């Protein structure tokens, strides 16, 4: 595998770990407010991010490339409100989407079709990730909908592992 691409895929694996970490920090903040439904939503997010880490991990191994873990940066741990948490989450997901797009560009440039194909799952996933967060932001902003009712709704979110493991 092209060395620059191998390094960039490792960077993304580590960024997905950071994503899991910052969402765990957000979950902890929401839990401290006794918003257990919000915390449940974020718990699912943490688990999804870990599946993203493992997808990169498996792919790199399957391609006989090196996996190198980095130190994970300290995440923010306090926010002004649940709305501020989800606005931060949206900003974070937009960064992830940009990083995935840049990875596709690089894999295309070096002619690595297998990596381009692997990354397509993430291209689709990012559309969903951003839409999910936008939906929560819109709901929080809805006048007349109490935080209590929304907390109960977000408590219904269930973690479902991806159906087909990515090679
Ligand atoms: Fe793994 Fe939320 O991007």
Short mmCIF file of N, CA, C and O in Angstrom, two decimals, residues 5-121:
data_model
loop_
_atom_site.label_atom_id
_atom_site.label_comp_id
_atom_site.label_asym_id
_atom_site.label_seq_id
_atom_site.Cartn_x
_atom_site.Cartn_y
_atom_site.Cartn_z
N UNK A 5 -0.83 6.88 2.01
CA UNK A 5 -2.21 6.42 2.22
C UNK A 5 -2.28 5.59 3.50
O UNK A 5 -3.22 5.74 4.31
N UNK A 6 -1.29 4.72 3.71
CA UNK A 6 -1.25 3.90 4.92
C UNK A 6 -1.24 4.80 6.17
O UNK A 6 -1.96 4.56 7.14
N UNK A 7 -0.43 5.85 6.12
CA UNK A 7 -0.34 6.79 7.26
C UNK A 7 -1.68 7.51 7.46
O UNK A 7 -2.16 7.67 8.59
N UNK A 8 -2.30 7.91 6.36
CA UNK A 8 -3.57 8.65 6.45
C UNK A 8 -4.69 7.76 6.99
O UNK A 8 -5.56 8.22 7.75
N UNK A 9 -4.69 6.47 6.61
CA UNK A 9 -5.71 5.55 7.12
C UNK A 9 -5.49 5.32 8.62
O UNK A 9 -6.45 5.25 9.40
N UNK A 10 -4.23 5.25 9.03
CA UNK A 10 -3.93 5.15 10.47
C UNK A 10 -4.36 6.40 11.22
O UNK A 10 -4.88 6.31 12.34
N UNK A 11 -4.13 7.56 10.61
CA UNK A 11 -4.57 8.81 11.25
C UNK A 11 -6.08 8.78 11.47
O UNK A 11 -6.58 9.22 12.50
N UNK A 12 -6.79 8.26 10.48
CA UNK A 12 -8.25 8.23 10.60
C UNK A 12 -8.69 7.22 11.66
O UNK A 12 -9.62 7.48 12.43
N UNK A 13 -8.00 6.09 11.72
CA UNK A 13 -8.30 5.10 12.78
C UNK A 13 -8.18 5.79 14.14
O UNK A 13 -9.05 5.66 15.00
N UNK A 14 -7.11 6.55 14.31
CA UNK A 14 -6.89 7.24 15.59
C UNK A 14 -7.91 8.35 15.81
O UNK A 14 -8.31 8.62 16.95
N UNK A 15 -8.33 9.00 14.72
CA UNK A 15 -9.35 10.05 14.87
C UNK A 15 -10.70 9.46 15.26
O UNK A 15 -11.48 10.07 16.00
N UNK A 16 -10.98 8.25 14.76
CA UNK A 16 -12.23 7.57 15.15
C UNK A 16 -12.19 7.21 16.64
O UNK A 16 -13.21 7.26 17.33
N UNK A 17 -10.99 6.86 17.12
CA UNK A 17 -10.84 6.60 18.56
C UNK A 17 -11.12 7.87 19.35
O UNK A 17 -11.80 7.86 20.37
N UNK A 18 -10.58 8.97 18.85
CA UNK A 18 -10.84 10.27 19.50
C UNK A 18 -12.33 10.59 19.47
O UNK A 18 -12.89 11.10 20.45
N UNK A 19 -12.99 10.26 18.35
CA UNK A 19 -14.45 10.51 18.24
C UNK A 19 -15.17 9.76 19.35
O UNK A 19 -16.05 10.30 20.03
N UNK A 20 -14.80 8.51 19.53
CA UNK A 20 -15.42 7.70 20.58
C UNK A 20 -15.18 8.34 21.95
O UNK A 20 -16.08 8.41 22.80
N UNK A 21 -13.98 8.83 22.12
CA UNK A 21 -13.58 9.41 23.41
C UNK A 21 -14.36 10.70 23.70
O UNK A 21 -14.85 10.90 24.82
N UNK A 22 -14.48 11.56 22.71
CA UNK A 22 -15.17 12.84 22.95
C UNK A 22 -16.67 12.59 23.16
O UNK A 22 -17.31 13.26 23.99
N UNK A 23 -17.23 11.59 22.47
CA UNK A 23 -18.64 11.29 22.69
C UNK A 23 -18.86 10.67 24.08
O UNK A 23 -19.90 10.89 24.70
N UNK A 24 -17.87 9.94 24.54
CA UNK A 24 -17.96 9.40 25.90
C UNK A 24 -17.94 10.55 26.92
O UNK A 24 -18.65 10.54 27.92
N UNK A 25 -17.14 11.55 26.62
CA UNK A 25 -17.07 12.73 27.49
C UNK A 25 -18.41 13.48 27.46
O UNK A 25 -18.91 13.94 28.49
N UNK A 26 -19.00 13.59 26.27
CA UNK A 26 -20.32 14.24 26.15
C UNK A 26 -21.36 13.43 26.92
O UNK A 26 -22.23 13.98 27.60
N UNK A 27 -21.26 12.11 26.80
CA UNK A 27 -22.21 11.25 27.50
C UNK A 27 -22.12 11.47 29.01
O UNK A 27 -23.12 11.55 29.70
N UNK A 28 -20.90 11.59 29.48
CA UNK A 28 -20.68 11.79 30.91
C UNK A 28 -21.29 13.11 31.38
O UNK A 28 -21.92 13.18 32.44
N UNK A 29 -21.12 14.15 30.56
CA UNK A 29 -21.71 15.46 30.90
C UNK A 29 -23.24 15.35 30.96
O UNK A 29 -23.88 15.84 31.90
N UNK A 30 -23.83 14.68 29.95
CA UNK A 30 -25.30 14.55 29.90
C UNK A 30 -25.81 13.73 31.09
O UNK A 30 -26.86 14.04 31.67
N UNK A 31 -25.04 12.72 31.43
CA UNK A 31 -25.39 11.88 32.59
C UNK A 31 -25.36 12.71 33.87
O UNK A 31 -26.20 12.52 34.76
N UNK A 32 -24.40 13.62 33.96
CA UNK A 32 -24.28 14.45 35.18
C UNK A 32 -25.48 15.38 35.33
O UNK A 32 -25.76 15.89 36.41
N UNK A 33 -26.20 15.61 34.20
CA UNK A 33 -27.42 16.44 34.26
C UNK A 33 -28.66 15.58 34.51
O UNK A 33 -29.78 16.07 34.49
N UNK A 34 -28.44 14.28 34.68
CA UNK A 34 -29.55 13.33 34.83
C UNK A 34 -30.41 13.22 33.58
O UNK A 34 -31.58 12.83 33.66
N UNK A 35 -29.82 13.57 32.44
CA UNK A 35 -30.53 13.41 31.17
C UNK A 35 -30.14 12.04 30.60
O UNK A 35 -29.29 11.92 29.70
N UNK A 36 -30.74 11.00 31.17
CA UNK A 36 -30.29 9.64 30.85
C UNK A 36 -30.66 9.19 29.45
O UNK A 36 -29.99 8.33 28.86
N UNK A 37 -31.72 9.77 28.87
CA UNK A 37 -32.06 9.46 27.47
C UNK A 37 -31.02 10.05 26.54
O UNK A 37 -30.55 9.39 25.61
N UNK A 38 -30.65 11.29 26.78
CA UNK A 38 -29.59 11.93 25.99
C UNK A 38 -28.30 11.12 26.13
O UNK A 38 -27.58 10.90 25.16
N UNK A 39 -28.02 10.70 27.37
CA UNK A 39 -26.80 9.93 27.63
C UNK A 39 -26.85 8.60 26.88
O UNK A 39 -25.84 8.14 26.34
N UNK A 40 -28.03 7.98 26.81
CA UNK A 40 -28.17 6.72 26.06
C UNK A 40 -27.87 6.93 24.58
O UNK A 40 -27.17 6.14 23.94
N UNK A 41 -28.41 8.02 24.03
CA UNK A 41 -28.16 8.35 22.60
C UNK A 41 -26.65 8.43 22.38
O UNK A 41 -26.11 7.88 21.41
N UNK A 42 -25.98 9.11 23.29
CA UNK A 42 -24.54 9.31 23.14
C UNK A 42 -23.78 8.00 23.36
O UNK A 42 -22.75 7.77 22.75
N UNK A 43 -24.30 7.13 24.21
CA UNK A 43 -23.69 5.82 24.44
C UNK A 43 -23.67 5.01 23.14
O UNK A 43 -22.68 4.35 22.81
N UNK A 44 -24.78 5.08 22.39
CA UNK A 44 -24.84 4.38 21.10
C UNK A 44 -23.79 4.98 20.15
O UNK A 44 -23.10 4.26 19.42
N UNK A 45 -23.66 6.30 20.22
CA UNK A 45 -22.68 6.98 19.37
C UNK A 45 -21.25 6.51 19.68
O UNK A 45 -20.46 6.26 18.77
N UNK A 46 -20.96 6.38 20.96
CA UNK A 46 -19.63 5.90 21.39
C UNK A 46 -19.36 4.52 20.76
O UNK A 46 -18.30 4.26 20.19
N UNK A 47 -20.36 3.64 20.85
CA UNK A 47 -20.19 2.27 20.34
C UNK A 47 -20.04 2.27 18.82
O UNK A 47 -19.25 1.50 18.27
N UNK A 48 -20.81 3.12 18.15
CA UNK A 48 -20.68 3.20 16.69
C UNK A 48 -19.28 3.63 16.29
O UNK A 48 -18.69 3.09 15.35
N UNK A 49 -18.75 4.60 17.03
CA UNK A 49 -17.40 5.07 16.70
C UNK A 49 -16.36 3.96 16.89
O UNK A 49 -15.41 3.85 16.11
N UNK A 50 -16.57 3.13 17.89
CA UNK A 50 -15.63 2.02 18.10
C UNK A 50 -15.72 1.02 16.94
O UNK A 50 -14.70 0.43 16.56
N UNK A 51 -16.92 0.84 16.37
CA UNK A 51 -17.00 -0.06 15.21
C UNK A 51 -16.27 0.57 14.02
O UNK A 51 -15.70 -0.14 13.19
N UNK A 52 -16.26 1.91 13.96
CA UNK A 52 -15.51 2.57 12.88
C UNK A 52 -14.01 2.33 13.06
O UNK A 52 -13.29 2.06 12.08
N UNK A 53 -13.55 2.41 14.30
CA UNK A 53 -12.14 2.13 14.59
C UNK A 53 -11.79 0.73 14.08
O UNK A 53 -10.80 0.53 13.38
N UNK A 54 -12.65 -0.24 14.42
CA UNK A 54 -12.35 -1.63 14.07
C UNK A 54 -12.42 -1.88 12.57
O UNK A 54 -11.72 -2.76 12.06
N UNK A 55 -13.24 -1.12 11.87
CA UNK A 55 -13.28 -1.26 10.41
C UNK A 55 -11.92 -0.87 9.80
O UNK A 55 -11.39 -1.57 8.94
N UNK A 56 -11.37 0.25 10.27
CA UNK A 56 -10.05 0.65 9.77
C UNK A 56 -8.98 -0.37 10.19
O UNK A 56 -8.10 -0.72 9.40
N UNK A 57 -9.09 -0.83 11.42
CA UNK A 57 -8.14 -1.82 11.96
C UNK A 57 -8.15 -3.08 11.08
O UNK A 57 -7.10 -3.55 10.64
N UNK A 58 -9.33 -3.62 10.84
CA UNK A 58 -9.44 -4.85 10.04
C UNK A 58 -8.95 -4.62 8.61
O UNK A 58 -8.26 -5.46 8.04
N UNK A 59 -9.34 -3.49 8.05
CA UNK A 59 -8.95 -3.22 6.66
C UNK A 59 -7.42 -3.14 6.53
O UNK A 59 -6.84 -3.73 5.62
N UNK A 60 -6.79 -2.40 7.45
CA UNK A 60 -5.33 -2.26 7.38
C UNK A 60 -4.66 -3.63 7.52
O UNK A 60 -3.73 -3.95 6.78
N UNK A 61 -5.16 -4.45 8.45
CA UNK A 61 -4.58 -5.78 8.60
C UNK A 61 -4.80 -6.63 7.35
O UNK A 61 -3.89 -7.33 6.90
N UNK A 62 -6.01 -6.56 6.82
CA UNK A 62 -6.30 -7.35 5.62
C UNK A 62 -5.42 -6.95 4.43
O UNK A 62 -5.15 -7.76 3.54
N UNK A 63 -4.99 -5.71 4.45
CA UNK A 63 -4.11 -5.25 3.36
C UNK A 63 -2.63 -5.40 3.71
O UNK A 63 -1.76 -4.89 3.01
N UNK A 64 -2.39 -6.08 4.81
CA UNK A 64 -1.00 -6.29 5.25
C UNK A 64 -0.27 -4.97 5.51
O UNK A 64 0.93 -4.86 5.30
N UNK A 65 -1.02 -3.99 5.95
CA UNK A 65 -0.44 -2.69 6.28
C UNK A 65 -0.23 -2.61 7.79
O UNK A 65 -0.75 -3.44 8.55
N UNK A 66 0.54 -1.60 8.19
CA UNK A 66 0.86 -1.46 9.61
C UNK A 66 -0.23 -0.70 10.34
O UNK A 66 -0.78 0.27 9.80
N UNK A 67 -0.55 -1.14 11.56
CA UNK A 67 -1.50 -0.39 12.41
C UNK A 67 -0.70 0.25 13.53
O UNK A 67 0.07 -0.41 14.21
N UNK A 68 -0.86 1.57 13.65
CA UNK A 68 -0.09 2.28 14.68
C UNK A 68 -1.04 3.17 15.49
O UNK A 68 -1.63 4.10 14.96
N UNK A 69 -1.16 2.84 16.77
CA UNK A 69 -2.02 3.65 17.64
C UNK A 69 -1.25 4.85 18.17
O UNK A 69 -0.06 4.76 18.46
N UNK A 70 -1.96 5.96 18.29
CA UNK A 70 -1.37 7.19 18.81
C UNK A 70 -2.02 7.51 20.16
O UNK A 70 -3.07 6.97 20.50
N UNK A 71 -1.41 8.45 20.90
CA UNK A 71 -2.05 8.95 22.12
C UNK A 71 -3.33 9.67 21.72
O UNK A 71 -3.36 10.36 20.70
N UNK A 72 -4.38 9.47 22.51
CA UNK A 72 -5.66 10.13 22.21
C UNK A 72 -5.73 11.43 22.98
O UNK A 72 -5.48 11.46 24.19
N UNK A 73 -6.06 12.52 22.28
CA UNK A 73 -6.10 13.84 22.91
C UNK A 73 -7.18 13.92 23.98
O UNK A 73 -8.21 13.25 23.90
N UNK A 74 -6.92 14.77 24.96
CA UNK A 74 -7.92 15.00 26.02
C UNK A 74 -9.13 15.72 25.43
O UNK A 74 -8.98 16.77 24.80
N UNK A 75 -10.32 15.15 25.62
CA UNK A 75 -11.51 15.82 25.06
C UNK A 75 -12.06 16.88 26.00
O UNK A 75 -11.79 16.85 27.21
N UNK A 76 -12.80 17.81 25.43
CA UNK A 76 -13.55 18.78 26.25
C UNK A 76 -14.45 18.00 27.20
O UNK A 76 -14.91 16.91 26.87
N UNK A 77 -14.71 18.54 28.40
CA UNK A 77 -15.57 17.76 29.31
C UNK A 77 -16.74 18.54 29.89
O UNK A 77 -17.54 18.00 30.65
N UNK A 78 -16.85 19.83 29.53
CA UNK A 78 -18.00 20.61 30.00
C UNK A 78 -18.57 21.41 28.85
O UNK A 78 -17.83 21.92 28.01
N UNK A 79 -19.88 21.52 28.85
CA UNK A 79 -20.58 22.33 27.84
C UNK A 79 -21.60 23.19 28.56
O UNK A 79 -21.91 22.95 29.74
N UNK A 80 -22.15 24.20 27.84
CA UNK A 80 -23.10 25.11 28.47
C UNK A 80 -24.50 24.51 28.57
O UNK A 80 -25.31 24.92 29.41
N UNK A 81 -24.81 23.57 27.68
CA UNK A 81 -26.18 23.02 27.62
C UNK A 81 -26.17 21.79 26.72
O UNK A 81 -25.22 21.58 25.97
N UNK A 82 -27.26 20.98 26.76
CA UNK A 82 -27.36 19.85 25.82
C UNK A 82 -27.28 20.34 24.36
O UNK A 82 -26.67 19.67 23.52
N UNK A 83 -27.87 21.50 24.08
CA UNK A 83 -27.81 22.03 22.71
C UNK A 83 -26.35 22.25 22.30
O UNK A 83 -25.95 21.89 21.18
N UNK A 84 -25.56 22.83 23.21
CA UNK A 84 -24.14 23.09 22.91
C UNK A 84 -23.41 21.77 22.64
O UNK A 84 -22.53 21.70 21.77
N UNK A 85 -23.79 20.72 23.35
CA UNK A 85 -23.18 19.40 23.13
C UNK A 85 -23.44 18.93 21.69
O UNK A 85 -22.52 18.52 20.97
N UNK A 86 -24.70 19.02 21.26
CA UNK A 86 -25.03 18.48 19.95
C UNK A 86 -24.52 19.38 18.82
O UNK A 86 -24.20 18.89 17.73
N UNK A 87 -24.43 20.68 19.10
CA UNK A 87 -23.82 21.56 18.09
C UNK A 87 -22.33 21.23 17.93
O UNK A 87 -21.80 21.24 16.82
N UNK A 88 -21.69 20.90 19.03
CA UNK A 88 -20.29 20.47 18.98
C UNK A 88 -20.17 19.14 18.21
O UNK A 88 -19.27 18.95 17.40
N UNK A 89 -21.13 18.24 18.48
CA UNK A 89 -21.11 16.94 17.79
C UNK A 89 -21.25 17.13 16.27
O UNK A 89 -20.57 16.45 15.49
N UNK A 90 -22.10 18.07 15.87
CA UNK A 90 -22.28 18.31 14.43
C UNK A 90 -20.99 18.86 13.82
O UNK A 90 -20.57 18.42 12.74
N UNK A 91 -20.37 19.80 14.53
CA UNK A 91 -19.11 20.36 14.05
C UNK A 91 -18.08 19.23 13.90
O UNK A 91 -17.35 19.16 12.91
N UNK A 92 -18.05 18.35 14.87
CA UNK A 92 -17.11 17.23 14.84
C UNK A 92 -17.38 16.31 13.64
O UNK A 92 -16.46 15.91 12.92
N UNK A 93 -18.65 15.99 13.42
CA UNK A 93 -18.98 15.08 12.31
C UNK A 93 -18.66 15.70 10.95
O UNK A 93 -18.30 14.99 10.01
N UNK A 94 -18.78 17.04 10.86
CA UNK A 94 -18.42 17.70 9.59
C UNK A 94 -16.92 17.58 9.33
O UNK A 94 -16.49 17.42 8.18
N UNK A 95 -16.14 17.62 10.41
CA UNK A 95 -14.69 17.43 10.27
C UNK A 95 -14.42 15.99 9.79
O UNK A 95 -13.62 15.76 8.89
N UNK A 96 -15.14 15.03 10.39
CA UNK A 96 -14.96 13.62 9.98
C UNK A 96 -15.30 13.46 8.49
O UNK A 96 -14.55 12.83 7.74
N UNK A 97 -16.41 14.05 8.07
CA UNK A 97 -16.84 13.94 6.66
C UNK A 97 -15.76 14.49 5.73
O UNK A 97 -15.44 13.88 4.69
N UNK A 98 -15.19 15.62 6.11
CA UNK A 98 -14.13 16.23 5.29
C UNK A 98 -12.91 15.31 5.23
O UNK A 98 -12.30 15.12 4.17
N UNK A 99 -12.58 14.70 6.36
CA UNK A 99 -11.43 13.80 6.41
C UNK A 99 -11.65 12.57 5.53
O UNK A 99 -10.74 12.10 4.84
N UNK A 100 -12.87 12.03 5.55
CA UNK A 100 -13.19 10.86 4.71
C UNK A 100 -13.10 11.25 3.23
O UNK A 100 -12.51 10.52 2.41
N UNK A 101 -13.64 12.41 2.89
CA UNK A 101 -13.56 12.87 1.50
C UNK A 101 -12.11 13.01 1.05
O UNK A 101 -11.75 12.61 -0.07
N UNK A 102 -11.27 13.58 1.93
CA UNK A 102 -9.86 13.74 1.59
C UNK A 102 -9.17 12.39 1.41
O UNK A 102 -8.32 12.22 0.53
N UNK A 103 -9.59 11.41 2.22
CA UNK A 103 -9.02 10.06 2.09
C UNK A 103 -9.41 9.44 0.74
O UNK A 103 -8.59 8.79 0.10
N UNK A 104 -10.66 9.63 0.35
CA UNK A 104 -11.11 9.11 -0.94
C UNK A 104 -10.29 9.76 -2.07
O UNK A 104 -9.84 9.08 -3.00
N UNK A 105 -10.08 11.06 -1.94
CA UNK A 105 -9.28 11.77 -2.97
C UNK A 105 -7.88 11.18 -3.06
O UNK A 105 -7.36 10.95 -4.16
N UNK A 106 -7.27 10.94 -1.90
CA UNK A 106 -5.90 10.41 -1.88
C UNK A 106 -5.86 8.99 -2.45
O UNK A 106 -4.99 8.67 -3.28
N UNK A 107 -6.80 8.15 -2.01
CA UNK A 107 -6.83 6.75 -2.50
C UNK A 107 -7.05 6.73 -4.02
O UNK A 107 -6.47 5.89 -4.73
N UNK A 108 -7.86 7.65 -4.50
CA UNK A 108 -8.12 7.74 -5.94
C UNK A 108 -6.84 8.17 -6.67
O UNK A 108 -6.47 7.59 -7.70
N UNK A 109 -6.18 9.15 -6.09
CA UNK A 109 -4.95 9.69 -6.70
C UNK A 109 -3.88 8.61 -6.84
O UNK A 109 -3.18 8.56 -7.86
N UNK A 110 -3.74 7.76 -5.83
CA UNK A 110 -2.69 6.72 -5.91
C UNK A 110 -3.22 5.43 -6.56
O UNK A 110 -2.52 4.43 -6.62
N UNK A 111 -4.45 5.47 -7.04
CA UNK A 111 -5.02 4.33 -7.79
C UNK A 111 -5.31 3.11 -6.93
O UNK A 111 -5.29 1.98 -7.42
N UNK A 112 -5.60 3.33 -5.64
CA UNK A 112 -5.91 2.19 -4.76
C UNK A 112 -7.43 1.98 -4.71
O UNK A 112 -8.13 2.50 -3.85
N UNK A 113 -7.89 1.18 -5.66
CA UNK A 113 -9.35 0.99 -5.79
C UNK A 113 -9.96 0.26 -4.60
O UNK A 113 -11.11 0.52 -4.23
N UNK A 114 -9.20 -0.66 -4.01
CA UNK A 114 -9.73 -1.39 -2.85
C UNK A 114 -10.02 -0.43 -1.70
O UNK A 114 -11.04 -0.55 -1.00
N UNK A 115 -9.13 0.55 -1.51
CA UNK A 115 -9.35 1.52 -0.44
C UNK A 115 -10.50 2.46 -0.78
O UNK A 115 -11.32 2.81 0.09
N UNK A 116 -10.58 2.85 -2.04
CA UNK A 116 -11.71 3.70 -2.47
C UNK A 116 -13.01 2.96 -2.17
O UNK A 116 -13.96 3.52 -1.60
N UNK A 117 -13.05 1.68 -2.50
CA UNK A 117 -14.24 0.86 -2.27
C UNK A 117 -14.54 0.75 -0.76
O UNK A 117 -15.69 0.91 -0.33
N UNK A 118 -13.52 0.51 0.03
CA UNK A 118 -13.67 0.41 1.49
C UNK A 118 -14.25 1.71 2.07
O UNK A 118 -15.14 1.68 2.94
N UNK A 119 -13.76 2.83 1.56
CA UNK A 119 -14.17 4.12 2.12
C UNK A 119 -15.60 4.51 1.75
O UNK A 119 -16.20 5.37 2.40
N UNK A 120 -16.16 3.86 0.72
CA UNK A 120 -17.52 4.21 0.31
C UNK A 120 -18.53 4.02 1.45
O UNK A 120 -19.50 4.76 1.58
N UNK A 121 -18.29 3.00 2.26
CA UNK A 121 -19.19 2.77 3.40
C UNK A 121 -19.21 4.00 4.31
O UNK A 121 -20.26 4.43 4.80
#
